[in-house]
Amino acid sequence: MKMKNAPNIKCLPKDKFTEAIIFAGDDAYSHAQHWIESEGKRAGDDVPPVYLGKKQLEELERLNIIDQGRRCVRVIRAGELSETQVSIIATKLALSDVKEARLFNGMFEPQPKENWTDVLPRLREEAERGESIVVNLPVKKREPKPEPGDELKPRVESRNDGLYWITPKVDKDSGEIINNETWLCSPLEVVGSGSDGAERYLVLRWRSPRGHEDITRAIPCADIGERDGWRSLKAGGVNVTTKSTFRAILADWLQQSGTDREWIITHTTGWHHGAYIMPDGEVIGDPETPILFNGRSAASSGYAIAGTAATWRDSVARLAGGNPSMMLGVAAALSAPLIGLVGADGFGVHLFEQSSAGKTTTANIASSLWGEPDALRLTWYGTALGIANEAEAHNDSLLPLDEVGQGSSAKDVATSAYTLFNGAGKLQGAKDGGNRELKRWRTVAISTGEMDIETFLAAGGLKVKAGQLVRLLNIPMEKSTAFNGLPNGKAHADALKEAWIDNHGAAGREWVKWLAANQQEAKQAVRDAQTRWRGLIPADYGEQVHRVAERFAILEAALVTGASITGWSEQACRDAIQHSFNAWVKEFGTGNKEHQQIIEQCEAFLNAYGLSRFAPLPYDPSSMPIRDLAGYRKRKSSHDDAPLVFYTFPATFEKEIAQGFNARQFARVLAAAGLLSEPSSGRGYQQKSPRIDGRQINVYVLHQVAEDGEE
């Protein structure tokens, strides 16, 4: 039977010695909310309590009500609760290895009505023997007693201190069975097997070396018994015998044990089978099939929780409200899981400004939705493969990137940016033939820097593709003007830092829970926003502007729909996104960026070489020899200031002037801009030159544009 988690189990502290609170009864939800908003705050407890309301009590038998190994639990009666339900709750706590448990009649009762601590071991034993009133619980069954005649068979036994290889022998004198024992490894449990679509895995579980939590990891079946497999187990904290003979026995036992439960193994985060996987491996929601994240992020430790979604809203979001750049950062953070639901492409927001305008503060505000900002921040300084791995580990998630230019070269940033927003990794061959499975991802990145990406790459001698500029949006950073009750910008920034230190991680998880429960509403919000933005953008704007408007529509939909997370009004959200879009348009322009780059490239060549490599007509090579002749030039009229016409050799045009572009596309753009004459035949873009030495040659006819715009 498939087991579900009771509400707020995932919010319990990782420290298993921290007491957990469970409200149980038909009024449990309202009691839990009162605790979060009032009594918990007074007690300094910011952990949302687990609650078992009317709905949960109806399905109590198929519900996990506490995490495994919690030391102490306080159960508080909240409304009607039958004695049968009380007994089931106590038994479930016993089966979860809870050591201390008490039942209170209300949250204000100083003394417990019942102390279950002494009866928990008995309840556990009864449940494991099948003698409990709890029906159909997924308990761990005791190992069946060996059948007569099996006592002498060698076997692997699982004990509290590890796995042992037992080789029984009969004493010749006494006739007693003597068990020779050999230690194989520290405690290890096989919980099933699974596949990632290309490879089979064995799903293993063991206690962390510090004993705080269980570690569940998928080991490739091909690595079981091999050096890589042993290395993975030992790196995770499993101690394994060094004797090769007994390692082989352990490997055989492992491979024969992984048949109970089928898992789905994934290397990407985000939405899978109805649930959302965080970059640290946490699963939010109830997946249709057991699922395990087998990827790794360099920042996985940063996905911690401090405070609640409500405290984040009342502190971080309240202070950030009214500042468009900060609200844009939050919109990017909210958009990350949304793009996975609607199937949109990934994109990035690059905030730039020379001065200390709050770029890092804004990025930290965005990161605080998901975890501890300083621990989540990654860097542009790395290999393209490293960026690809992080993108895969941040699928449907926010990817915060440190300032461009700090230790990173222009070439590395260009490669990383292309890799990041291409959505697919490098095609690589496999050792055994064929190709490895292609890595794919969708992510929303937030990046900062002192200059925009185009300027940074140009300073490194690289030309930016227009396609890159519609995927990584260059938006100038604006200083905060709304200090929300604080005297100045410094006090505002300090208050924000203090706020996100104490409140992070919970708001993003609450947002994902809402998305999981309201998928159709979220998709409709994106469609409505896209329709609205299509009506806002003039038809004569370039295609790329329209594409970027789709990105801003998603940002707006995320911010408006996530109003319960931020507490911001719908109009304030729309205004912030519109403000940021206007700032982007001011930087990018309203035309086609690629067309603009083509025109600029052509004009740059003519300005540089128009008088040095183009011979004047008529031309006498003996009197004026020209090296690397590119073509011929003459004035359109007899006036000295008349615009020049350049009769350009095809090779020069296609290999030098149009370098980096398709020559035909390059010519078509120039023709549309009035910089290139088309032949009267209408075929192609080359035509005959004036007679030169009695003959005509094929050329591209380029025109110089006068300063006043008239030819």
XYZ file of C-alpha atoms in Angstrom:
711
model
C 0.000 0.000 0.000
C 1.289 3.431 -0.991
C 2.056 5.616 2.037
C 1.550 9.390 2.123
C 3.184 11.966 4.378
C 1.129 13.975 6.835
C 1.300 17.772 6.312
C 4.532 19.511 7.388
C 6.622 16.349 7.945
C 9.192 17.719 5.479
C 9.499 20.872 7.632
C 10.716 18.994 10.708
C 14.290 19.885 11.746
C 17.062 17.590 10.543
C 18.268 17.338 14.156
C 16.316 14.284 15.348
C 16.757 15.327 19.014
C 14.451 18.346 18.462
C 10.949 17.648 19.776
C 8.209 17.336 17.147
C 4.654 18.596 17.744
C 1.604 16.836 16.264
C -1.921 18.310 16.487
C -4.513 15.528 16.142
C -8.301 15.903 15.935
C -11.001 17.238 13.634
C -9.895 20.830 14.432
C -6.152 20.167 14.042
C -5.574 22.537 11.100
C -6.833 25.669 12.896
C -4.874 24.729 16.024
C -1.735 24.313 13.914
C -2.252 27.725 12.255
C -2.748 29.356 15.659
C 0.483 27.763 16.817
C 2.384 29.064 13.759
C 1.009 32.615 14.023
C 0.911 33.027 17.816
C 1.930 30.433 20.410
C 4.869 29.050 18.464
C 6.315 32.528 17.937
C 6.026 33.243 21.676
C 7.849 30.026 22.440
C 10.536 30.756 19.836
C 9.446 27.750 17.755
C 9.325 28.548 14.019
C 8.828 24.941 12.839
C 5.310 24.332 11.396
C 3.733 21.492 13.399
C 2.466 18.274 11.843
C -1.337 18.141 11.905
C -3.829 15.294 11.571
C -7.194 16.873 10.753
C -10.453 15.266 9.713
C -9.132 14.378 6.236
C -5.886 12.925 7.564
C -7.620 10.899 10.291
C -9.845 9.245 7.664
C -6.753 7.831 5.953
C -4.620 7.460 9.080
C -3.651 3.848 8.366
C -1.885 4.800 5.087
C -0.226 7.952 6.502
C 3.312 8.610 7.730
C 2.839 10.896 10.728
C 6.475 11.384 11.792
C 9.952 11.022 10.299
C 12.023 7.951 11.149
C 14.153 8.123 14.295
C 12.655 11.292 15.879
C 13.686 11.277 19.558
C 10.723 12.996 21.199
C 7.121 13.754 20.103
C 4.364 15.787 21.740
C 0.830 14.881 20.544
C -1.792 17.562 21.278
C -5.503 16.724 21.085
C -7.273 19.282 18.860
C -10.977 18.456 18.774
C -12.658 15.072 18.471
C -10.249 12.123 18.533
C -11.344 8.525 19.144
C -9.457 6.106 21.366
C -8.840 3.878 18.353
C -7.189 6.791 16.531
C -5.108 7.539 19.644
C -3.896 3.925 19.699
C -3.016 4.005 15.995
C -1.070 7.247 16.455
C 0.880 5.787 19.388
C 1.664 2.603 17.429
C 2.832 4.565 14.404
C 5.188 6.561 16.620
C 6.555 3.313 18.039
C 7.145 1.897 14.546
C 9.008 5.104 13.589
C 11.491 4.409 16.432
C 10.314 7.343 18.573
C 11.855 7.062 22.077
C 9.650 9.520 24.034
C 6.006 10.427 23.338
C 3.303 12.174 25.369
C -0.349 13.037 24.764
C -1.712 16.436 25.904
C -5.411 17.374 26.005
C -4.668 20.882 24.639
C -1.794 23.197 23.773
C -2.164 25.059 27.106
C -2.126 21.932 29.306
C 1.064 21.927 31.435
C 0.986 18.178 32.168
C 0.414 15.304 29.718
C -2.759 13.225 29.935
C -0.815 10.102 28.889
C 2.894 9.252 28.818
C 3.557 6.662 26.111
C 7.333 6.458 26.574
C 7.368 3.190 28.512
C 4.838 1.414 26.247
C 6.429 2.315 22.889
C 8.717 -0.791 22.777
C 5.763 -3.095 23.493
C 3.595 -1.413 20.836
C 6.368 -1.847 18.303
C 6.776 -5.552 19.071
C 3.030 -6.176 18.857
C 2.799 -4.391 15.528
C 5.710 -6.348 14.070
C 4.069 -9.608 15.184
C 0.808 -8.534 13.554
C -0.985 -8.336 16.923
C -1.670 -4.605 16.780
C -5.012 -2.917 16.058
C -3.167 -1.081 13.316
C -4.154 -2.749 10.060
C -2.065 -2.933 6.870
C 0.842 -0.903 8.177
C 4.078 -1.199 6.166
C 6.106 -2.577 9.085
C 9.401 -4.281 8.787
C 8.769 -7.965 9.252
C 11.070 -10.044 11.394
C 13.355 -12.339 9.519
C 11.575 -15.685 9.162
C 12.994 -18.473 11.252
C 15.000 -20.911 9.210
C 13.207 -24.018 8.112
C 14.396 -27.344 9.545
C 17.476 -28.382 7.602
C 18.368 -24.771 6.680
C 20.370 -24.164 9.841
C 23.520 -25.357 8.114
C 23.163 -23.206 5.018
C 25.576 -20.250 4.797
C 23.697 -16.939 4.855
C 23.946 -13.184 5.273
C 22.426 -11.804 8.466
C 21.476 -8.204 9.097
C 22.117 -6.938 12.620
C 22.164 -3.589 14.360
C 25.925 -3.322 13.962
C 26.133 -4.474 10.339
C 25.863 -7.348 7.871
C 27.511 -10.679 8.718
C 28.355 -13.801 6.707
C 27.302 -16.826 8.726
C 28.817 -20.237 7.979
C 27.289 -22.815 10.362
C 29.140 -26.028 11.350
C 28.159 -28.991 13.512
C 30.381 -29.738 16.478
C 31.445 -33.415 16.182
C 31.481 -33.983 19.914
C 28.368 -32.139 21.108
C 26.303 -32.098 17.916
C 25.615 -28.380 18.440
C 25.580 -25.937 15.536
C 28.414 -23.438 15.740
C 28.004 -20.260 13.669
C 31.209 -18.834 12.304
C 30.669 -15.124 11.701
C 32.481 -12.713 9.412
C 31.720 -9.009 9.366
C 30.905 -7.725 5.856
C 29.905 -4.072 6.224
C 28.201 -1.537 8.480
C 24.339 -1.548 8.594
C 22.987 -1.509 5.046
C 19.469 -2.049 3.712
C 18.375 -2.833 0.155
C 15.110 -0.945 -0.403
C 14.573 -1.782 -4.057
C 15.892 -1.381 -7.556
C 15.184 1.060 -10.348
C 16.109 2.533 -13.681
C 16.868 5.937 -15.191
C 15.742 4.751 -18.604
C 19.214 3.721 -19.674
C 20.776 1.888 -16.719
C 19.625 -0.330 -13.840
C 20.338 0.705 -10.248
C 20.217 -0.824 -6.790
C 18.607 1.470 -4.201
C 20.408 1.237 -0.859
C 19.791 2.934 2.478
C 22.081 3.381 5.459
C 22.514 5.590 8.481
C 24.754 8.617 8.093
C 28.097 8.352 9.956
C 26.870 10.888 12.514
C 23.597 9.023 12.919
C 21.390 12.035 12.233
C 19.607 10.840 9.127
C 19.114 8.008 6.677
C 20.961 8.179 3.360
C 19.227 6.695 0.319
C 21.334 6.347 -2.800
C 21.149 4.570 -6.147
C 24.249 2.573 -7.109
C 24.518 1.371 -10.734
C 24.106 -2.395 -10.920
C 27.147 -2.453 -13.200
C 29.228 -1.028 -10.307
C 28.125 -3.573 -7.683
C 31.197 -5.598 -6.798
C 33.455 -3.262 -8.790
C 35.896 -0.648 -7.565
C 33.570 2.266 -8.435
C 30.703 0.730 -6.477
C 32.773 0.166 -3.325
C 34.165 3.683 -3.631
C 30.622 5.153 -3.793
C 29.530 3.256 -0.682
C 32.630 4.146 1.325
C 32.405 7.812 0.268
C 28.805 7.847 1.555
C 29.830 6.542 4.974
C 29.449 2.751 4.621
C 32.348 0.741 6.051
C 33.115 -2.330 3.935
C 35.393 -5.298 4.578
C 38.769 -5.117 2.872
C 38.879 -8.870 2.156
C 38.126 -9.537 -1.509
C 36.529 -12.940 -0.840
C 33.920 -11.502 1.472
C 33.401 -8.444 -0.722
C 32.397 -10.876 -3.484
C 29.901 -12.534 -1.094
C 28.472 -9.124 -0.175
C 28.199 -8.138 -3.862
C 26.310 -11.363 -4.677
C 23.918 -10.793 -1.785
C 23.276 -7.176 -2.853
C 22.471 -8.147 -6.435
C 20.054 -10.858 -5.285
C 18.237 -8.531 -2.880
C 17.056 -5.661 -5.089
C 13.805 -7.063 -6.370
C 11.189 -5.846 -3.878
C 10.306 -2.324 -4.928
C 10.714 -0.549 -8.276
C 12.048 3.047 -8.176
C 12.480 5.733 -10.793
C 16.023 7.099 -10.808
C 16.530 10.625 -12.128
C 19.589 12.858 -12.498
C 17.561 16.043 -12.927
C 15.593 18.061 -10.429
C 12.175 19.597 -11.011
C 8.842 18.003 -11.874
C 8.705 14.223 -12.086
C 5.577 12.051 -11.920
C 3.506 14.578 -10.001
C 6.193 15.572 -7.487
C 8.950 18.187 -7.388
C 12.550 17.290 -6.594
C 14.714 19.949 -4.959
C 18.421 20.233 -5.866
C 19.279 18.729 -2.472
C 17.154 15.663 -3.266
C 14.114 16.596 -1.167
C 10.840 15.429 -2.761
C 7.857 17.792 -2.438
C 4.483 16.221 -3.136
C 3.441 12.605 -3.592
C 5.051 10.965 -6.634
C 3.043 8.346 -8.482
C 6.037 6.003 -8.203
C 8.926 6.098 -5.671
C 11.534 8.404 -7.124
C 15.136 9.128 -6.204
C 17.315 12.042 -7.265
C 20.763 10.710 -8.076
C 22.393 13.951 -9.180
C 24.490 16.341 -7.189
C 24.791 20.090 -6.956
C 27.800 21.922 -5.613
C 25.370 24.019 -3.565
C 23.089 21.236 -2.276
C 23.942 22.017 1.359
C 22.501 25.508 0.915
C 18.886 24.320 0.526
C 18.175 24.723 4.226
C 15.072 26.098 5.936
C 14.922 28.880 8.506
C 11.641 30.467 9.573
C 8.400 29.932 7.672
C 6.849 31.143 4.433
C 4.828 33.643 6.485
C 7.889 35.075 8.268
C 9.738 35.368 4.943
C 6.768 37.285 3.504
C 6.556 39.587 6.533
C 10.280 40.335 6.561
C 12.178 39.848 3.273
C 9.264 40.383 0.859
C 7.898 43.336 2.841
C 11.266 45.115 2.736
C 11.814 44.363 -0.973
C 8.344 45.573 -2.049
C 8.191 48.749 -4.144
C 11.692 48.242 -5.621
C 11.372 46.997 -9.238
C 14.784 45.290 -9.495
C 14.293 43.395 -6.237
C 10.777 42.372 -7.245
C 12.162 41.204 -10.598
C 14.646 38.973 -8.745
C 11.799 37.394 -6.772
C 9.844 36.947 -10.017
C 12.791 35.036 -11.504
C 12.935 32.789 -8.431
C 9.191 32.069 -8.647
C 9.363 31.484 -12.409
C 11.889 28.663 -12.097
C 9.433 25.864 -11.174
C 6.687 27.455 -13.283
C 8.517 27.027 -16.624
C 8.594 23.286 -16.045
C 4.821 23.149 -15.672
C 4.086 25.177 -18.825
C 6.910 23.716 -20.930
C 8.606 27.088 -21.524
C 12.286 27.509 -22.395
C 14.775 28.480 -19.748
C 16.201 31.988 -19.595
C 18.273 34.254 -17.398
C 18.167 37.747 -15.927
C 21.491 39.620 -15.806
C 21.476 42.687 -13.527
C 24.353 45.064 -14.145
C 25.563 48.363 -12.746
C 28.986 49.900 -12.175
C 28.346 51.097 -8.659
C 27.161 49.172 -5.631
C 23.485 49.479 -6.518
C 22.369 46.370 -4.646
C 23.036 43.665 -7.249
C 24.192 41.083 -4.720
C 21.405 42.031 -2.327
C 18.830 41.468 -5.072
C 20.328 38.090 -6.016
C 20.311 37.067 -2.347
C 16.654 38.049 -1.982
C 15.814 35.792 -4.933
C 17.908 32.925 -3.545
C 16.345 33.234 -0.084
C 13.124 31.703 -1.407
C 14.958 28.400 -1.783
C 17.652 28.354 0.880
C 20.612 30.113 2.452
C 21.730 32.708 -0.153
C 25.473 32.643 0.539
C 25.569 28.851 0.312
C 23.446 28.703 -2.865
C 25.500 31.157 -4.905
C 27.453 29.580 -7.751
C 29.983 31.171 -10.073
C 30.524 31.794 -13.771
C 34.135 30.785 -13.157
C 34.129 27.148 -14.245
C 34.093 24.762 -17.162
C 31.215 24.363 -19.592
C 30.792 20.788 -18.299
C 30.578 22.069 -14.726
C 27.907 24.579 -15.755
C 26.020 21.821 -17.593
C 26.094 19.602 -14.493
C 24.784 22.445 -12.332
C 22.071 23.246 -14.863
C 20.960 19.596 -14.794
C 20.975 19.686 -10.987
C 18.878 22.905 -11.112
C 16.289 21.782 -13.658
C 13.022 23.691 -13.075
C 14.914 25.579 -10.377
C 16.678 28.902 -9.823
C 20.381 29.062 -10.715
C 22.096 32.009 -8.948
C 25.414 32.959 -10.558
C 28.083 35.175 -9.021
C 29.326 38.357 -10.640
C 30.515 38.105 -14.231
C 34.130 39.097 -14.608
C 35.481 37.954 -11.256
C 38.098 35.452 -12.364
C 36.126 34.385 -15.422
C 37.292 34.926 -18.982
C 35.045 36.212 -21.752
C 35.444 32.955 -23.685
C 34.427 30.812 -20.684
C 31.398 32.998 -19.969
C 30.309 32.897 -23.622
C 30.593 29.091 -23.711
C 28.842 28.706 -20.357
C 26.015 31.069 -21.322
C 25.422 29.185 -24.556
C 25.510 25.837 -22.737
C 23.226 27.051 -19.968
C 20.383 28.310 -22.114
C 20.763 25.820 -24.927
C 18.997 23.371 -22.631
C 21.110 20.388 -23.666
C 24.587 19.143 -22.864
C 27.441 18.091 -25.105
C 26.981 14.978 -27.235
C 29.484 12.407 -25.987
C 30.329 8.894 -27.055
C 30.058 5.942 -24.702
C 32.930 3.565 -23.907
C 30.982 0.561 -25.140
C 29.894 2.232 -28.388
C 27.063 4.541 -29.334
C 26.472 7.790 -27.447
C 25.748 8.680 -23.866
C 22.271 9.895 -23.040
C 22.059 13.639 -23.668
C 21.707 15.827 -20.580
C 18.705 18.144 -20.756
C 17.414 20.869 -18.477
C 15.311 23.993 -18.083
C 16.454 26.620 -15.640
C 16.002 30.269 -14.746
C 19.280 31.982 -13.891
C 19.875 35.246 -12.078
C 23.275 36.786 -12.734
C 24.986 39.995 -11.688
C 27.923 42.030 -12.965
C 29.405 45.489 -13.299
C 28.767 45.509 -17.048
C 26.264 43.922 -19.390
C 27.113 40.612 -21.059
C 27.480 42.161 -24.532
C 30.025 44.730 -23.324
C 31.899 42.142 -21.250
C 32.277 39.751 -24.180
C 33.170 42.557 -26.590
C 35.954 43.634 -24.214
C 37.284 40.084 -24.509
C 37.245 40.253 -28.306
C 34.085 38.164 -28.729
C 30.940 38.965 -30.669
C 27.623 38.272 -29.008
C 24.982 36.395 -30.928
C 21.581 38.046 -30.876
C 20.065 34.740 -29.746
C 22.121 34.905 -26.560
C 20.743 38.349 -25.722
C 17.142 37.149 -25.821
C 17.954 34.254 -23.487
C 20.095 36.161 -20.986
C 18.288 39.473 -20.505
C 20.535 42.440 -19.779
C 18.681 44.738 -17.369
C 20.316 47.734 -15.657
C 20.111 47.518 -11.887
C 18.210 50.273 -10.094
C 18.977 51.349 -6.571
C 16.315 50.900 -3.929
C 14.071 53.899 -3.442
C 11.386 52.337 -1.231
C 13.014 51.766 2.154
C 9.747 50.590 3.773
C 10.092 52.428 7.047
C 13.881 52.554 7.227
C 15.849 55.839 7.082
C 18.252 55.128 4.190
C 19.583 52.589 1.709
C 22.257 51.176 4.016
C 19.804 50.552 6.818
C 17.451 48.978 4.280
C 20.165 46.645 2.928
C 21.272 45.671 6.457
C 17.681 44.892 7.452
C 17.226 42.748 4.357
C 20.386 40.783 5.131
C 19.269 40.164 8.690
C 15.834 39.130 7.384
C 17.068 36.516 4.898
C 19.565 35.067 7.398
C 16.641 34.301 9.720
C 14.110 33.467 7.002
C 14.971 31.364 3.963
C 13.985 28.187 2.165
C 10.381 27.862 3.347
C 8.719 30.277 0.880
C 9.984 28.443 -2.224
C 8.758 25.108 -0.903
C 5.349 26.615 -0.109
C 5.209 27.959 -3.674
C 5.960 24.522 -5.130
C 3.246 22.967 -2.938
C 0.763 25.501 -4.297
C 1.831 24.827 -7.891
C 1.519 21.073 -7.397
C -2.035 21.495 -6.092
C -3.102 24.151 -8.637
C -1.376 23.214 -11.881
C -4.223 24.169 -14.201
C -4.669 27.556 -12.536
C -0.938 28.248 -12.896
C -0.934 27.278 -16.580
C -3.961 29.467 -17.259
C -2.282 32.411 -15.510
C 0.699 32.087 -17.875
C -1.564 31.889 -20.934
C -3.513 34.978 -19.810
C -0.288 36.917 -19.193
C 1.114 35.962 -22.605
C -2.096 37.114 -24.310
C -1.917 40.426 -22.462
C 1.718 40.993 -23.390
C 1.128 40.177 -27.061
C -1.376 43.012 -27.073
C 1.113 45.368 -25.423
C 4.002 44.969 -27.897
C 3.595 46.930 -31.179
C 3.529 44.754 -34.295
C 6.417 46.679 -35.891
C 8.793 45.749 -33.075
C 11.390 43.107 -33.939
C 10.699 39.403 -33.585
C 13.252 39.175 -30.773
C 11.403 41.791 -28.726
C 8.250 39.714 -29.059
C 10.182 36.611 -27.907
C 11.490 38.421 -24.852
C 7.986 39.671 -24.081
C 7.023 35.989 -23.660
C 9.687 35.724 -20.952
C 8.366 38.799 -19.172
C 4.857 37.374 -19.398
C 6.049 34.317 -17.442
C 7.777 36.575 -14.897
C 4.568 38.549 -14.462
C 2.393 35.435 -14.183
C 4.706 34.024 -11.505
C 4.729 37.251 -9.505
C 0.969 37.837 -9.727
C 0.061 34.222 -8.982
C 2.567 34.097 -6.148
C 0.983 37.063 -4.359
C 0.184 34.823 -1.380
C 3.905 34.118 -1.044
C 5.056 37.752 -1.331
C 2.084 39.718 -0.036
C 2.423 42.205 -2.954
C -0.615 43.552 -4.780
C -1.380 42.512 -8.346
C -0.880 46.040 -9.676
C 2.474 46.428 -7.912
C 3.626 43.158 -9.473
C 2.574 44.205 -12.982
C 4.197 47.626 -12.581
C 7.523 46.107 -11.467
C 7.701 43.741 -14.446
C 6.662 46.461 -16.911
C 9.317 48.771 -15.454
C 12.001 46.116 -15.941
C 10.831 45.396 -19.495
C 11.073 49.074 -20.390
C 14.613 49.114 -19.001
C 15.507 46.077 -21.117
C 14.053 47.633 -24.298
C 16.079 50.789 -23.675
C 19.234 48.639 -23.718
C 18.307 46.225 -26.502
C 16.243 48.417 -28.832
C 12.956 47.702 -30.570
C 14.320 46.318 -33.835
C 15.938 43.071 -34.798
C 19.239 42.867 -32.929
C 20.793 40.547 -35.471
C 19.895 42.932 -38.292
C 21.415 45.773 -36.317
C 24.618 43.769 -35.838
C 24.785 43.057 -39.594
C 24.418 46.725 -40.497
C 26.999 47.772 -37.900
C 29.453 45.133 -39.113
C 29.136 46.266 -42.728
C 29.490 49.953 -41.856
C 32.509 49.195 -39.654
C 34.268 47.457 -42.564
C 33.553 50.284 -45.010
C 34.659 52.918 -42.492
C 37.897 51.031 -41.845
C 38.831 50.022 -45.387
C 36.644 52.076 -47.717
C 39.472 54.383 -48.737
C 42.428 52.021 -48.349
C 41.270 48.794 -50.029
C 38.727 50.088 -52.567
C 40.359 51.603 -55.667
C 38.892 54.839 -57.055
C 37.404 54.712 -60.543
C 39.039 55.230 -62.964
C 41.945 53.268 -61.516
C 45.576 52.970 -62.602
C 47.275 50.136 -60.666
C 50.757 51.352 -61.589
C 50.276 54.789 -60.061
C 48.366 53.570 -56.971
C 49.067 49.953 -56.069
C 46.614 48.637 -53.441
C 47.330 45.624 -51.303
C 44.428 43.199 -50.660
C 42.166 44.967 -53.151
C 38.541 44.591 -51.980
C 36.797 46.283 -54.929
C 36.276 49.709 -56.470
C 34.637 52.940 -55.371
C 33.216 56.081 -56.902
C 31.010 58.984 -55.889
C 27.309 58.932 -56.738
C 27.694 62.432 -58.226
C 30.368 64.959 -59.039
C 30.110 66.659 -55.641
C 33.054 66.030 -53.362
C 30.790 65.251 -50.417
C 28.524 62.881 -52.349
C 28.095 59.384 -50.817
C 30.393 56.659 -52.073
C 29.341 53.493 -53.907
C 31.490 50.402 -53.278
C 31.674 47.713 -55.968
C 32.763 44.834 -53.691
C 34.368 41.591 -54.847
C 32.204 38.563 -53.934
C 35.048 36.875 -52.025
C 35.634 39.976 -49.899
C 31.947 40.396 -49.185
C 31.249 36.753 -48.298
C 34.433 35.946 -46.366
C 35.283 39.248 -44.682
C 32.342 41.647 -44.517
C 29.744 38.948 -43.812
C 32.043 36.936 -41.534
C 30.086 34.992 -38.919
C 26.805 35.220 -40.863
C 25.206 33.507 -43.790
C 26.217 35.651 -46.778
C 22.793 35.534 -48.440
C 21.024 36.496 -45.212
C 23.625 39.239 -44.691
C 22.950 40.669 -48.163
C 19.178 40.468 -47.694
C 19.337 42.541 -44.480
C 21.588 45.151 -46.112
C 19.258 45.376 -49.098
C 16.268 45.939 -46.823
C 18.208 48.701 -45.053
C 19.129 50.419 -48.333
C 22.837 49.664 -48.009
C 22.982 47.184 -50.909
C 21.581 47.501 -54.436
C 19.681 44.515 -55.827
C 19.959 43.611 -59.532
C 17.016 44.496 -61.743
C 16.624 40.817 -62.605
C 15.617 40.108 -59.002
C 17.858 37.042 -58.878
C 20.476 36.981 -56.142
C 22.315 40.020 -54.835
C 25.248 40.296 -57.232
C 25.271 42.519 -60.311
C 27.657 43.746 -63.000
C 30.176 46.459 -62.209
C 30.905 49.476 -64.456
C 33.415 48.700 -67.192
C 36.878 48.322 -65.756
C 39.653 47.856 -68.313
C 36.992 47.078 -70.870
C 35.223 44.378 -68.903
C 32.500 43.972 -66.311
C 32.733 41.719 -63.243
C 30.240 40.404 -60.719
C 30.149 42.533 -57.536
C 28.040 43.393 -54.506
C 27.097 47.077 -54.732
C 27.285 48.683 -51.267
C 26.305 52.260 -50.466
C 27.689 54.694 -47.968
C 24.995 56.433 -45.917
C 25.479 60.136 -45.435
C 25.503 61.652 -41.956
C 22.043 63.149 -42.391
C 20.672 59.769 -43.439
C 20.368 60.673 -47.141
C 22.229 58.763 -49.791
